[in-house]
Short mmCIF file of C-alpha atoms in Angstrom, two decimals:
data_model
loop_
_atom_site.label_atom_id
_atom_site.label_comp_id
_atom_site.label_asym_id
_atom_site.label_seq_id
_atom_site.Cartn_x
_atom_site.Cartn_y
_atom_site.Cartn_z
CA MET V 160 13.25 6.07 -10.57
CA SER V 161 13.70 3.34 -8.00
CA LEU V 162 15.57 0.36 -9.45
CA ALA V 163 14.35 -1.96 -6.69
CA VAL V 164 10.72 -1.07 -7.47
CA LEU V 165 11.34 -1.30 -11.23
CA ARG V 166 12.81 -4.80 -10.90
CA LYS V 167 9.89 -5.87 -8.72
CA GLU V 168 7.31 -4.49 -11.16
CA LEU V 169 8.95 -6.10 -14.17
CA ARG V 170 9.08 -9.39 -12.33
CA GLU V 171 5.40 -9.13 -11.39
CA MET V 172 4.49 -8.27 -15.00
CA ARG V 173 6.63 -10.91 -16.65
CA TRP V 174 3.70 -13.23 -17.44
CA LYS V 175 1.72 -10.37 -18.95
CA LEU V 176 4.77 -9.43 -20.99
CA LEU V 177 5.26 -12.99 -22.20
CA LEU V 178 1.57 -13.47 -22.99
CA GLY V 179 1.21 -10.12 -24.76
CA THR V 180 4.44 -10.45 -26.70
CA GLY V 181 3.65 -14.04 -27.59
CA VAL V 182 0.11 -13.42 -28.84
CA LEU V 183 1.01 -10.24 -30.74
CA THR V 184 4.16 -11.77 -32.23
CA VAL V 185 2.35 -14.87 -33.49
CA LEU V 186 -0.31 -12.68 -35.08
CA ALA V 187 2.28 -10.28 -36.52
CA ALA V 188 4.44 -13.08 -37.91
CA SER V 189 1.47 -14.74 -39.56
CA LEU V 190 0.54 -11.64 -41.55
CA PRO V 191 3.32 -11.77 -44.21
CA LEU V 192 2.92 -15.54 -44.44
CA LEU V 193 -0.82 -15.30 -45.13
CA TYR V 194 -0.53 -12.49 -47.67
CA GLU V 195 -0.44 -14.57 -50.81
CA PHE V 196 -3.25 -16.81 -49.64
CA LEU V 197 -5.45 -13.81 -48.82
CA LEU V 198 -4.74 -12.15 -52.15
CA GLU V 199 -5.62 -15.26 -54.11
CA MET V 200 -8.80 -15.73 -52.11
CA MET V 201 -9.95 -12.18 -52.86
CA ARG V 202 -9.22 -12.47 -56.54
CA ALA V 203 -11.17 -15.69 -56.63
CA PHE V 204 -14.14 -14.02 -54.98
CA LEU V 205 -14.09 -11.17 -57.49
CA SER V 206 -13.91 -13.42 -60.52
CA SER V 207 -16.55 -15.86 -59.28
CA GLY V 208 -19.35 -13.32 -59.40
CA ASP V 209 -20.40 -14.68 -56.05
CA LEU V 210 -22.81 -12.68 -53.91
CA LEU V 211 -19.96 -12.07 -51.51
CA SER V 212 -17.94 -10.31 -54.20
CA ARG V 213 -20.51 -7.46 -54.21
CA PHE V 214 -19.35 -6.53 -50.71
CA LEU V 215 -15.71 -6.59 -51.68
CA PRO V 216 -14.86 -3.39 -53.56
CA ALA V 217 -12.45 -3.91 -56.39
CA GLY V 218 -10.52 -0.85 -55.22
CA GLN V 219 -9.80 -2.49 -51.91
CA VAL V 220 -8.40 -5.56 -53.59
CA LYS V 221 -6.26 -3.26 -55.71
CA MET V 222 -4.98 -1.56 -52.55
CA LEU V 223 -4.29 -4.89 -50.94
CA GLU V 224 -1.98 -5.68 -53.81
CA ASN V 225 0.34 -3.23 -52.11
CA PHE V 226 2.07 -5.38 -49.48
CA THR V 227 2.79 -2.48 -47.09
CA PHE V 228 -0.86 -1.40 -47.27
CA TYR V 229 -1.95 -4.97 -46.54
CA ILE V 230 0.32 -5.20 -43.51
CA TRP V 231 -0.79 -1.81 -42.20
CA SER V 232 -4.50 -2.61 -42.70
CA GLN V 233 -4.18 -5.93 -40.85
CA TRP V 234 -1.70 -4.81 -38.19
CA ASN V 235 -2.27 -1.16 -37.24
CA GLY V 236 -5.78 -1.23 -38.68
CA LYS V 237 -6.91 -4.28 -36.73
CA ASN V 238 -4.80 -6.54 -34.55
CA LEU V 239 -2.35 -4.12 -32.98
CA TYR V 240 -4.78 -1.49 -31.79
CA GLN V 241 -7.49 -3.96 -30.73
CA LEU V 242 -5.20 -6.26 -28.76
CA GLY V 243 -3.00 -3.31 -27.82
CA ILE V 244 -5.93 -1.78 -25.95
CA VAL V 245 -6.51 -5.07 -24.13
CA PHE V 246 -2.85 -5.28 -23.13
CA ALA V 247 -2.74 -1.57 -22.17
CA LEU V 248 -5.67 -2.27 -19.83
CA LEU V 249 -3.98 -5.39 -18.46
CA SER V 250 -0.68 -3.57 -17.96
CA GLY V 251 -2.16 -0.62 -16.08
CA MET V 252 -5.09 -1.94 -14.08
CA GLY V 253 -3.17 -3.78 -11.36
CA LEU V 254 -0.21 -1.48 -10.93
CA ILE V 255 -1.60 0.50 -7.99
CA ALA V 256 -4.98 -1.14 -7.33
CA GLY V 257 -3.38 -4.60 -7.20
CA GLU V 258 -1.05 -3.55 -4.40
CA THR V 259 -3.78 -1.61 -2.63
CA SER V 260 -6.19 -4.55 -2.62
CA SER V 261 -3.52 -7.00 -1.47
CA GLN V 262 -2.27 -4.42 1.09
CA THR V 263 1.34 -4.91 0.01
CA ILE V 264 1.32 -1.17 -0.77
CA GLN V 265 1.74 -0.52 2.96
CA PHE V 266 4.86 -2.67 3.05
CA LEU V 267 6.22 -0.84 -0.01
CA LEU V 268 5.37 2.66 1.22
CA ALA V 269 6.88 1.95 4.64
CA ARG V 270 10.27 1.94 2.85
CA PRO V 271 12.15 5.25 2.62
CA VAL V 272 11.11 6.04 -0.93
CA SER V 273 8.91 8.92 -2.08
CA ARG V 274 5.46 8.16 -3.38
CA ARG V 275 6.21 10.14 -6.53
CA LYS V 276 9.16 7.89 -7.25
CA VAL V 277 7.08 4.77 -6.62
CA PHE V 278 4.30 6.01 -8.90
CA PHE V 279 6.49 7.03 -11.82
CA THR V 280 8.60 3.87 -11.54
CA LYS V 281 5.45 1.76 -11.67
CA ALA V 282 4.16 3.86 -14.59
CA ALA V 283 7.46 3.42 -16.42
CA ALA V 284 7.47 -0.35 -15.84
CA GLY V 285 3.97 -0.76 -17.31
CA ALA V 286 4.77 1.50 -20.26
CA LEU V 287 7.99 -0.42 -20.88
CA VAL V 288 6.10 -3.73 -20.91
CA LEU V 289 3.53 -2.32 -23.36
CA LEU V 290 6.27 -0.91 -25.60
CA LEU V 291 8.17 -4.19 -25.58
CA MET V 292 5.04 -6.06 -26.64
CA VAL V 293 4.38 -3.68 -29.53
CA LEU V 294 7.96 -3.25 -30.70
CA THR V 295 8.84 -6.95 -30.54
CA SER V 296 5.73 -8.00 -32.44
CA THR V 297 6.07 -5.24 -35.06
CA ALA V 298 9.71 -6.16 -35.52
CA ALA V 299 8.56 -9.75 -36.12
CA ILE V 300 6.68 -8.54 -39.22
CA PHE V 301 9.90 -7.17 -40.71
CA LEU V 302 11.79 -10.31 -39.78
CA VAL V 303 9.28 -12.69 -41.35
CA THR V 304 8.91 -10.46 -44.44
CA ARG V 305 12.59 -11.13 -45.18
CA PHE V 306 11.63 -14.72 -45.90
CA THR V 307 8.97 -13.68 -48.44
CA PRO V 308 9.41 -12.13 -51.91
CA TYR V 309 7.79 -8.89 -50.71
CA SER V 310 9.25 -5.75 -49.25
CA LEU V 311 7.90 -3.33 -46.69
CA GLU V 312 8.08 0.45 -46.60
CA ALA V 313 9.64 0.42 -43.18
CA GLY V 314 9.42 4.16 -42.47
CA ARG V 315 5.68 4.36 -43.20
CA LEU V 316 4.83 1.32 -41.12
CA TRP V 317 6.99 2.38 -38.17
CA LEU V 318 5.50 5.89 -38.17
CA ALA V 319 1.97 4.49 -38.29
CA THR V 320 2.98 2.18 -35.42
CA ALA V 321 4.36 5.14 -33.49
CA ILE V 322 0.94 6.84 -33.82
CA THR V 323 -0.77 3.66 -32.60
CA VAL V 324 1.69 3.43 -29.68
CA LEU V 325 1.01 7.04 -28.70
CA CYS V 326 -2.72 6.32 -28.55
CA LEU V 327 -2.15 3.06 -26.66
CA LEU V 328 -0.01 4.88 -24.10
CA SER V 329 -2.84 7.32 -23.47
CA VAL V 330 -5.17 4.33 -22.91
CA TYR V 331 -2.54 2.98 -20.50
CA SER V 332 -2.38 6.35 -18.68
CA LEU V 333 -6.15 6.33 -18.31
CA THR V 334 -6.01 2.79 -16.89
CA LEU V 335 -3.22 3.73 -14.49
CA PHE V 336 -5.27 6.72 -13.31
CA CYS V 337 -8.27 4.44 -12.71
CA SER V 338 -5.98 1.99 -10.89
CA THR V 339 -4.90 4.81 -8.58
CA VAL V 340 -8.40 6.05 -7.85
CA ILE V 341 -10.18 2.67 -7.62
CA ASP V 342 -8.77 0.13 -5.17
CA ASP V 343 -9.84 -2.99 -7.06
CA PRO V 344 -7.87 -3.92 -10.20
CA VAL V 345 -10.83 -5.46 -12.05
CA ARG V 346 -13.04 -2.46 -11.38
CA ALA V 347 -10.21 -0.12 -12.34
CA GLY V 348 -9.79 -1.95 -15.65
CA GLY V 349 -13.58 -1.95 -16.13
CA ALA V 350 -13.79 1.80 -15.54
CA ALA V 351 -11.04 2.46 -18.08
CA LEU V 352 -12.77 0.14 -20.57
CA LEU V 353 -16.03 2.05 -20.14
CA VAL V 354 -14.30 5.34 -21.01
CA ILE V 355 -12.71 3.72 -24.07
CA LEU V 356 -16.06 2.29 -25.17
CA ALA V 357 -17.62 5.73 -24.77
CA SER V 358 -14.86 7.09 -26.99
CA SER V 359 -15.64 4.42 -29.59
CA VAL V 360 -19.30 5.48 -29.59
CA LEU V 361 -18.18 9.00 -30.55
CA GLY V 362 -16.50 7.44 -33.56
CA TRP V 363 -19.81 6.09 -34.90
CA PHE V 364 -21.19 9.50 -35.85
CA PRO V 365 -19.62 11.78 -38.47
CA ALA V 366 -20.23 14.88 -36.31
CA THR V 367 -18.31 13.50 -33.33
CA ARG V 368 -15.90 11.17 -35.07
CA ASP V 369 -12.96 13.57 -34.75
CA PHE V 370 -13.33 13.47 -30.93
CA SER V 371 -12.85 9.73 -30.80
CA LEU V 372 -9.52 8.10 -30.04
CA PHE V 373 -10.43 5.49 -32.63
CA ALA V 374 -10.25 8.06 -35.42
CA TYR V 375 -6.48 8.22 -34.92
CA ILE V 376 -5.32 4.99 -33.28
CA GLN V 377 -4.80 3.17 -36.59
CA GLY V 378 -2.67 5.96 -38.03
CA ALA V 379 -5.00 5.93 -41.07
CA GLN V 380 -4.79 9.63 -41.86
CA TYR V 381 -1.05 9.40 -42.08
CA PHE V 382 -0.96 6.09 -43.92
CA LEU V 383 -3.69 6.84 -46.45
CA ASP V 384 -3.33 10.60 -46.92
CA GLY V 385 0.28 11.09 -45.88
CA ALA V 386 -0.70 13.71 -43.28
CA VAL V 387 0.22 13.21 -39.63
CA PRO V 388 -2.72 14.49 -37.52
CA VAL V 389 -0.43 16.65 -35.39
CA TRP V 390 -3.02 18.51 -33.32
CA PRO V 391 -5.20 15.53 -32.47
CA LEU V 392 -2.09 13.57 -31.54
CA ALA V 393 -0.88 16.48 -29.42
CA VAL V 394 -4.25 16.53 -27.63
CA ILE V 395 -4.14 12.75 -27.10
CA THR V 396 -0.57 12.97 -25.78
CA MET V 397 -1.43 15.88 -23.49
CA SER V 398 -4.48 14.02 -22.21
CA GLY V 399 -2.31 10.99 -21.47
CA LEU V 400 0.24 13.14 -19.66
CA LEU V 401 -2.47 14.95 -17.70
CA LEU V 402 -3.96 11.63 -16.61
CA LEU V 403 -0.50 10.44 -15.59
CA LEU V 404 0.19 13.59 -13.55
CA SER V 405 -3.29 13.49 -12.02
CA GLY V 406 -2.68 9.88 -11.04
CA ALA V 407 0.62 10.89 -9.44
CA LEU V 408 -1.10 13.67 -7.47
CA VAL V 409 -3.87 11.36 -6.27
CA PHE V 410 -1.30 8.72 -5.29
CA GLU V 411 0.79 11.24 -3.35
CA ARG V 412 -2.20 12.35 -1.29
CA LYS V 413 -3.98 9.06 -0.93
CA ASP V 414 -4.43 7.32 2.43
CA PHE V 415 -3.23 3.72 2.56
CA MET U 90 14.75 15.08 27.46
CA THR U 91 15.06 14.48 23.72
CA LEU U 92 11.99 13.12 22.04
CA ALA U 93 11.74 10.35 19.49
CA VAL U 94 8.07 11.05 18.81
CA GLU U 95 6.16 14.26 19.34
CA LEU U 96 2.57 14.37 18.12
CA ILE U 97 0.74 17.64 18.57
CA ALA U 98 -3.06 17.60 18.42
CA ILE U 99 -3.29 15.30 15.42
CA SER U 100 -6.68 14.22 14.14
CA LYS U 101 -7.79 11.86 11.44
CA VAL U 102 -11.39 11.67 10.32
CA TYR U 103 -13.01 8.90 8.26
CA GLY U 104 -16.40 10.16 7.14
CA ARG U 105 -18.10 11.12 10.40
CA LYS U 106 -15.84 9.05 12.62
CA LYS U 107 -12.81 10.59 14.27
CA ALA U 108 -10.32 7.73 14.22
CA VAL U 109 -7.76 9.92 15.97
CA ASP U 110 -9.05 12.86 17.95
CA CYS U 111 -6.69 15.69 18.80
CA LEU U 112 -4.02 13.31 20.05
CA SER U 113 -0.86 14.73 21.59
CA LEU U 114 1.90 12.38 22.63
CA LYS U 115 5.56 12.63 23.54
CA VAL U 116 7.83 9.60 23.53
CA PRO U 117 11.33 10.07 24.98
CA ARG U 118 14.27 8.66 23.03
CA GLY U 119 15.44 5.31 24.26
CA SER U 120 12.15 4.39 25.87
CA ILE U 121 9.82 1.49 25.16
CA LEU U 122 6.31 2.85 24.91
CA GLY U 123 3.38 0.48 25.15
CA PHE U 124 0.56 1.98 23.12
CA LEU U 125 -2.59 0.44 24.51
CA GLY U 126 -6.16 0.52 23.37
CA PRO U 127 -9.07 -1.75 22.60
CA ASN U 128 -9.78 -2.79 19.00
CA GLY U 129 -10.71 0.20 16.88
CA ALA U 130 -9.26 2.64 19.40
CA GLY U 131 -7.07 4.34 16.79
CA LYS U 132 -3.73 2.65 17.46
CA THR U 133 -3.05 1.54 13.89
CA THR U 134 -4.31 4.85 12.49
CA THR U 135 -1.89 6.72 14.75
CA ILE U 136 0.98 4.50 13.59
CA LYS U 137 0.04 4.97 9.93
CA LEU U 138 0.01 8.72 10.49
CA MET U 139 3.51 8.50 11.96
CA LEU U 140 4.71 6.51 8.95
CA GLY U 141 3.12 8.85 6.40
CA LEU U 142 0.75 6.15 5.11
CA LEU U 143 -2.07 8.46 6.17
CA ARG U 144 -2.16 12.26 6.20
CA PRO U 145 -3.48 13.97 9.32
CA ASP U 146 -6.53 16.21 8.88
CA GLU U 147 -5.29 18.41 11.72
CA GLY U 148 -2.22 18.74 13.84
CA GLU U 149 1.42 18.09 13.27
CA GLY U 150 4.14 15.81 14.44
CA ARG U 151 7.85 15.31 14.59
CA ILE U 152 9.47 11.92 14.45
CA LEU U 153 13.17 11.83 15.39
CA GLY U 154 13.18 15.59 14.91
CA LEU U 155 11.75 15.42 11.37
CA ASP U 156 8.37 16.72 10.24
CA MET U 157 6.22 13.61 9.78
CA VAL U 158 4.19 15.09 6.90
CA ARG U 159 6.81 17.04 4.96
CA ASP U 160 9.73 14.69 5.43
CA THR U 161 8.13 11.26 5.41
CA VAL U 162 11.01 9.70 3.47
CA GLY U 163 13.54 10.99 6.01
CA VAL U 164 11.35 9.73 8.84
CA ARG U 165 11.02 6.26 7.30
CA ARG U 166 14.76 6.09 6.70
CA ASN U 167 15.22 5.88 10.46
CA ILE U 168 12.20 3.78 11.31
CA GLY U 169 11.74 0.03 11.41
CA TYR U 170 8.11 -1.03 11.14
CA VAL U 171 6.40 -4.32 11.83
CA ALA U 172 2.78 -4.19 10.72
CA GLU U 173 -0.16 -5.89 12.42
CA VAL U 174 -0.81 -8.07 9.37
CA GLN U 175 2.32 -9.08 7.48
CA GLN U 176 1.35 -8.35 3.88
CA MET U 177 4.68 -8.83 2.16
CA TYR U 178 5.30 -10.02 -1.39
CA GLY U 179 4.31 -13.65 -1.05
CA TYR U 180 5.86 -14.75 -4.34
CA MET U 181 9.33 -13.70 -3.18
CA THR U 182 11.57 -16.00 -1.20
CA VAL U 183 12.90 -14.84 2.17
CA GLN U 184 16.23 -14.02 0.50
CA GLU U 185 14.56 -12.13 -2.36
CA LEU U 186 12.46 -10.08 0.04
CA LEU U 187 15.55 -9.07 2.00
CA GLY U 188 17.27 -8.28 -1.32
CA PHE U 189 14.29 -6.14 -2.33
CA CYS U 190 14.40 -4.12 0.90
CA ARG U 191 18.18 -3.65 1.04
CA PRO U 192 18.60 -0.98 -1.72
CA PHE U 193 16.22 1.41 0.02
CA TYR U 194 18.60 1.93 2.94
CA SER U 195 22.05 3.43 3.17
CA ARG U 196 22.65 1.37 6.32
CA TRP U 197 21.90 -2.34 6.13
CA ASN U 198 23.41 -4.48 8.82
CA GLU U 199 24.19 -7.79 7.06
CA LYS U 200 25.73 -9.21 10.21
CA LEU U 201 22.59 -8.50 12.20
CA VAL U 202 20.42 -9.98 9.42
CA ALA U 203 22.51 -13.14 9.35
CA GLY U 204 22.32 -13.35 13.14
CA TYR U 205 18.54 -13.07 13.29
CA LEU U 206 18.02 -15.39 10.33
CA ASP U 207 20.10 -17.93 12.17
CA MET U 208 18.30 -17.33 15.45
CA PHE U 209 14.83 -17.64 13.89
CA GLN U 210 15.87 -20.49 11.60
CA LEU U 211 14.17 -18.74 8.69
CA PRO U 212 14.51 -20.74 5.46
CA LEU U 213 16.10 -18.38 2.92
CA GLY U 214 14.80 -20.25 -0.11
CA GLU U 215 11.22 -20.53 1.10
CA LYS U 216 8.54 -18.32 -0.44
CA VAL U 217 7.11 -15.77 1.97
CA LYS U 218 3.55 -16.97 1.30
CA ASN U 219 4.49 -20.43 2.63
CA LEU U 220 5.81 -19.13 5.96
CA SER U 221 3.77 -19.48 9.14
CA LYS U 222 2.38 -16.35 10.79
CA GLY U 223 5.11 -16.49 13.40
CA MET U 224 7.82 -16.77 10.76
CA LYS U 225 6.33 -13.88 8.79
CA THR U 226 6.43 -11.72 11.92
CA GLN U 227 10.02 -12.76 12.51
CA LEU U 228 10.90 -11.91 8.90
CA ALA U 229 9.16 -8.54 9.25
CA LEU U 230 11.20 -7.93 12.39
CA VAL U 231 14.42 -8.76 10.51
CA THR U 232 13.55 -6.33 7.69
CA ALA U 233 12.66 -3.71 10.30
CA LEU U 234 15.89 -4.12 12.27
CA ALA U 235 18.31 -4.56 9.36
CA PRO U 236 18.71 -0.80 8.64
CA ASP U 237 19.64 -0.16 12.28
CA PRO U 238 16.61 2.08 12.90
CA GLU U 239 16.54 4.62 15.69
CA LEU U 240 12.83 4.01 16.20
CA LEU U 241 11.11 0.65 15.97
CA ILE U 242 7.34 0.72 15.50
CA LEU U 243 5.54 -2.51 16.25
CA ASP U 244 1.83 -2.71 15.54
CA GLU U 245 0.27 -5.61 17.44
CA PRO U 246 3.31 -7.74 16.65
CA THR U 247 2.43 -10.60 18.99
CA SER U 248 -1.22 -11.05 18.03
CA GLY U 249 -1.77 -14.51 16.64
CA LEU U 250 1.62 -15.81 17.70
CA ASP U 251 1.83 -19.02 19.69
CA PRO U 252 3.10 -18.62 23.29
CA LEU U 253 6.60 -19.79 22.40
CA SER U 254 6.99 -17.37 19.46
CA ARG U 255 5.51 -14.60 21.59
CA GLN U 256 7.97 -15.16 24.41
CA GLU U 257 10.85 -15.22 21.94
CA PHE U 258 9.66 -12.03 20.27
CA LEU U 259 9.33 -10.21 23.59
CA ARG U 260 12.72 -11.46 24.72
CA ILE U 261 14.30 -9.93 21.61
CA ILE U 262 12.55 -6.61 22.23
CA LEU U 263 13.65 -6.60 25.84
CA GLU U 264 17.13 -8.08 25.71
CA GLU U 265 18.44 -7.11 22.32
CA ILE U 266 16.70 -4.01 21.06
CA SER U 267 16.08 -1.93 24.15
CA VAL U 268 19.64 -2.36 25.42
CA GLN U 269 20.92 -0.83 22.18
CA GLY U 270 19.21 2.42 23.15
CA ARG U 271 16.59 2.28 20.41
CA THR U 272 13.15 3.71 20.96
CA VAL U 273 10.36 1.17 20.64
CA PHE U 274 6.74 2.14 19.98
CA PHE U 275 4.81 -1.00 20.80
CA SER U 276 1.10 -1.03 20.03
CA SER U 277 -0.86 -3.86 21.57
CA HIS U 278 -3.91 -4.96 23.42
CA GLN U 279 -1.95 -7.86 24.94
CA LEU U 280 -1.49 -6.07 28.24
CA GLN U 281 0.74 -8.67 29.82
CA ASP U 282 3.16 -8.26 26.88
CA VAL U 283 3.28 -4.52 27.34
CA GLU U 284 3.67 -4.81 31.09
CA ARG U 285 6.65 -7.07 30.51
CA VAL U 286 8.59 -4.87 28.10
CA ALA U 287 7.36 -1.27 28.30
CA ASP U 288 8.74 1.47 30.51
CA HIS U 289 6.16 4.02 29.35
CA VAL U 290 2.48 3.47 28.64
CA ALA U 291 -0.05 5.43 26.60
CA ILE U 292 -3.72 4.47 26.64
CA ILE U 293 -6.01 5.43 23.78
CA ASP U 294 -9.73 4.92 23.19
CA HIS U 295 -12.03 6.33 20.53
CA GLY U 296 -9.01 8.14 19.11
CA LYS U 297 -8.40 10.07 22.33
CA LEU U 298 -5.37 9.74 24.53
CA LEU U 299 -6.54 8.83 28.03
CA ALA U 300 -3.21 8.58 29.77
CA VAL U 301 0.49 8.67 29.05
CA LYS U 302 2.93 8.00 31.86
CA PRO U 303 5.93 5.96 32.85
CA LEU U 304 4.62 2.50 33.71
CA ASP U 305 5.81 2.69 37.35
CA GLU U 306 4.11 6.03 37.83
CA LEU U 307 0.91 4.77 36.26
CA LYS U 308 0.89 1.74 38.52
CA ALA U 309 1.73 3.86 41.56
CA THR U 310 -1.11 6.27 40.93
CA GLY U 311 -3.74 3.74 39.93
CA LYS U 312 -4.41 2.17 43.31
CA LYS U 313 -7.56 1.11 45.10
CA ILE U 314 -8.44 1.26 48.79
CA ARG U 315 -10.75 -1.33 50.25
CA VAL U 316 -12.34 -0.27 53.50
CA VAL U 317 -15.05 -1.98 55.62
CA PHE U 318 -16.57 0.48 58.08
CA GLN U 319 -18.09 -0.49 61.39
CA HIS U 320 -20.99 1.85 60.73
CA GLU U 321 -22.21 3.61 57.65
CA PRO U 322 -19.95 6.71 57.57
CA GLY U 323 -22.31 8.85 55.43
CA ILE U 324 -19.52 10.49 53.44
CA ASP U 325 -19.50 11.62 49.82
CA PHE U 326 -16.10 10.15 48.98
CA LEU U 327 -16.18 11.54 45.44
CA SER U 328 -15.82 15.01 46.89
CA TRP U 329 -12.44 14.02 48.33
CA PRO U 330 -9.44 15.02 46.25
CA GLY U 331 -7.96 12.12 44.25
CA VAL U 332 -10.97 9.80 44.60
CA ARG U 333 -12.35 9.13 41.16
CA GLU U 334 -14.58 6.10 41.66
CA VAL U 335 -16.52 4.58 44.52
CA ASN U 336 -18.06 1.11 44.63
CA ARG U 337 -20.12 0.18 47.67
CA GLN U 338 -21.48 -3.08 49.06
CA GLY U 339 -23.11 -2.50 52.45
CA ASN U 340 -20.46 -1.03 54.71
CA ALA U 341 -17.62 -2.16 52.38
CA TYR U 342 -16.26 0.45 50.00
CA LEU U 343 -13.80 0.18 47.16
CA LEU U 344 -12.28 3.54 46.32
CA ALA U 345 -10.25 4.15 43.15
CA VAL U 346 -7.66 6.77 44.03
CA ASP U 347 -5.40 8.80 41.78
CA ASN U 348 -2.67 10.55 43.77
CA TYR U 349 -3.47 11.73 47.33
CA LEU U 350 -3.16 8.12 48.55
CA PRO U 351 -1.54 8.85 51.96
CA GLU U 352 -3.96 11.71 52.58
CA THR U 353 -6.97 9.56 51.68
CA LEU U 354 -5.75 6.73 53.92
CA GLY U 355 -5.21 9.18 56.76
CA ARG U 356 -8.72 10.54 56.48
CA LEU U 357 -10.26 7.06 56.28
CA GLN U 358 -8.45 5.98 59.44
CA GLU U 359 -10.40 8.60 61.36
CA TYR U 360 -13.56 6.55 60.85
CA PRO U 361 -14.15 3.30 62.80
CA HIS U 362 -13.45 0.42 60.46
CA PHE U 363 -12.80 -3.33 60.42
CA THR U 364 -10.55 -3.42 57.37
CA LEU U 365 -8.47 -0.82 55.55
CA GLU U 366 -6.13 -2.01 52.81
CA VAL U 367 -4.45 -0.71 49.71
CA ILE U 368 -4.85 -2.91 46.65
CA ASP U 369 -2.23 -2.63 43.89
CA GLN U 370 -3.63 -2.78 40.40
CA ASN U 371 -1.95 -4.47 37.51
CA LEU U 372 -1.80 -2.83 34.11
CA GLU U 373 -4.87 -4.65 32.90
CA GLU U 374 -6.97 -3.29 35.76
CA ILE U 375 -5.63 0.22 35.28
CA PHE U 376 -6.30 -0.05 31.55
CA LEU U 377 -9.85 -1.31 32.04
CA ASP U 378 -10.54 1.39 34.62
CA LYS U 379 -9.39 4.10 32.22
CA ILE U 380 -11.47 2.72 29.38
CA ARG U 381 -14.59 2.33 31.54
CA GLU U 382 -14.14 5.82 32.90
CA GLU U 383 -13.85 7.24 29.39
CA ARG U 384 -16.93 5.40 28.19
CA LYS U 385 -19.15 6.48 31.11
#
C-alpha cells in the first residue's frame, strides 16, 4: 500500500464520496420517518376496496407491519443495491482509465513504486469509498430509528447489508477490471454496466435465476428464509477476487 | 568505462510497426547524450522502455547496473524524468505536487528544491493546471532533480518553450547538472540545443540506431570535400574508401567523407583542379545526412 497514492485517490474521489454518502444517507434517513405514513396509506388502500388494492396482497401489508422487514425491503431490497451499483460503477470506472486517458498515469508510474502497489492501493481506495457510502448511510437508519417508537433487529439488517456489500464489491471489481482493460472511463463504466445488465436478464427466467447476481444482492434468502446462501456468495466473492487479480495482472503488463 | 545505460538489441512492436528495432546503445556514466531523431523515430518509445512504462518485445537492458525489466522500481529510484508533455495532476498546487512526489524517494533534496523554486520563481500556491508550459517544464525538472538522481532523462524538454525559457533550461543542464557528474539522456529534435549541451550523440530513425558517437568524433568524421576539377576526371568516387555520397554539378563535386579524409584529399590533389576545400558540417547537416542516407 502506498500512502501517497492512497491520499491522492481519496482526494480525487472526495466528491463521489460526498455525493454517494449524501444521496444514500438522505434516502436511508427518510425510511424510518416515512414508515408510519406508508403503513397508513396501505391500510387505506386495502379498506377502500379500490382497484389498486387488488394488486396489494394483504400478506405483504402484514409483513410491512414488521418495521425491520419494512426497512430491509426498502433499503437492501431497493435503494441500497440499485444506487449501490451506480456508485460501485462510479467508484471503479475512472480509477485506472481516468489516469490513462489523461496521461497522468505516466507521471505516476515514473515514480519508484511498483505497479502492483499502485493497483491495489487504487483498488483499496475505491472499495473504501464504496464501503464508507454504504456503512454511513446504513448507520443513518439506526440513528434516525432512535427518534421513532420502532426498533430494528440490528443483527439481521447488518448481515443482509453485508451480503449486499459483498455483491456490490464484486460489481466494483468488475468495473475496476474494465477500467484497467479499457482506456476510457465512460466506456469502461459502460462495459461493466452491460455485464451487470446481462446478469439481470438471467434473473428474469426461473431456470437461470440462480446464476444472476440479482438473486442474492438483496440478501433476501437470508432475510426471508434465515439461510445465508453460502455457496453462491462464495462464488460471487471468488469472482470478484479473480477479477481484481486479473486486473492487477493486466495492469502490471500493460504498456503506458 | 562504466555505463549508465546499456540497451542490448531491444525491440518494441506496435501492430505491424516496429517502433524500436533491435536498438543497442551504451551511454557512459557522467556523459550528456543527445538522443536525436525526427518525429516518430522511436525516441519516446525508447525512453518509455528505459523507464518501464513499456515492456520490450525483444532484447534487454541495464540502467545504472539494474535490469530495466525486472527491477524497474530500483531503476526509477535513481532516475529523474521530464516527459515531453507535462501531464501532472492539474488540480494540485505546486507545493502539493512536490509533497505528493516526496514520499516515493528516500533521498529528497529540500535545499535543492527550494533553490530551484526560487530560481524559477514558481508560485507554490498556484494550481499546476494554471501554470504556463514553461513553468510546467520547470516544475517537472524540479521534481526530477529533487531525489538527486544519477540519471536524468529528458524527453523533448525544450519543445514549445520560448527562447528565454529554453536558454535558461539549457543553462541549468550545462552549468548545474552536468558538473555534478550526473548522466543526462536528452532526447530532442532541436539540434542546436543538443549541439550546445551534449558530449555524445545518438541518432535514431524508424526505430533503428543510425549512429552513436562522441559529438566531436561525429563532427570530425562527418566532413565534406568540395572540389572543382579543371577537366572531367572520370572517376567513380564511390569506390574510394570512406566516400559515402557524391553530388556533382558539371566539374564541381561535393563528396561526403567518413574517415579517410587525409587519404581522400591526397588522392584528389593528384587531379588538376581549381578548388579543393574541406567543409565542416554542423550537427544539423550530419543529422540530415544520416537520415537521408537511411531513407534511401
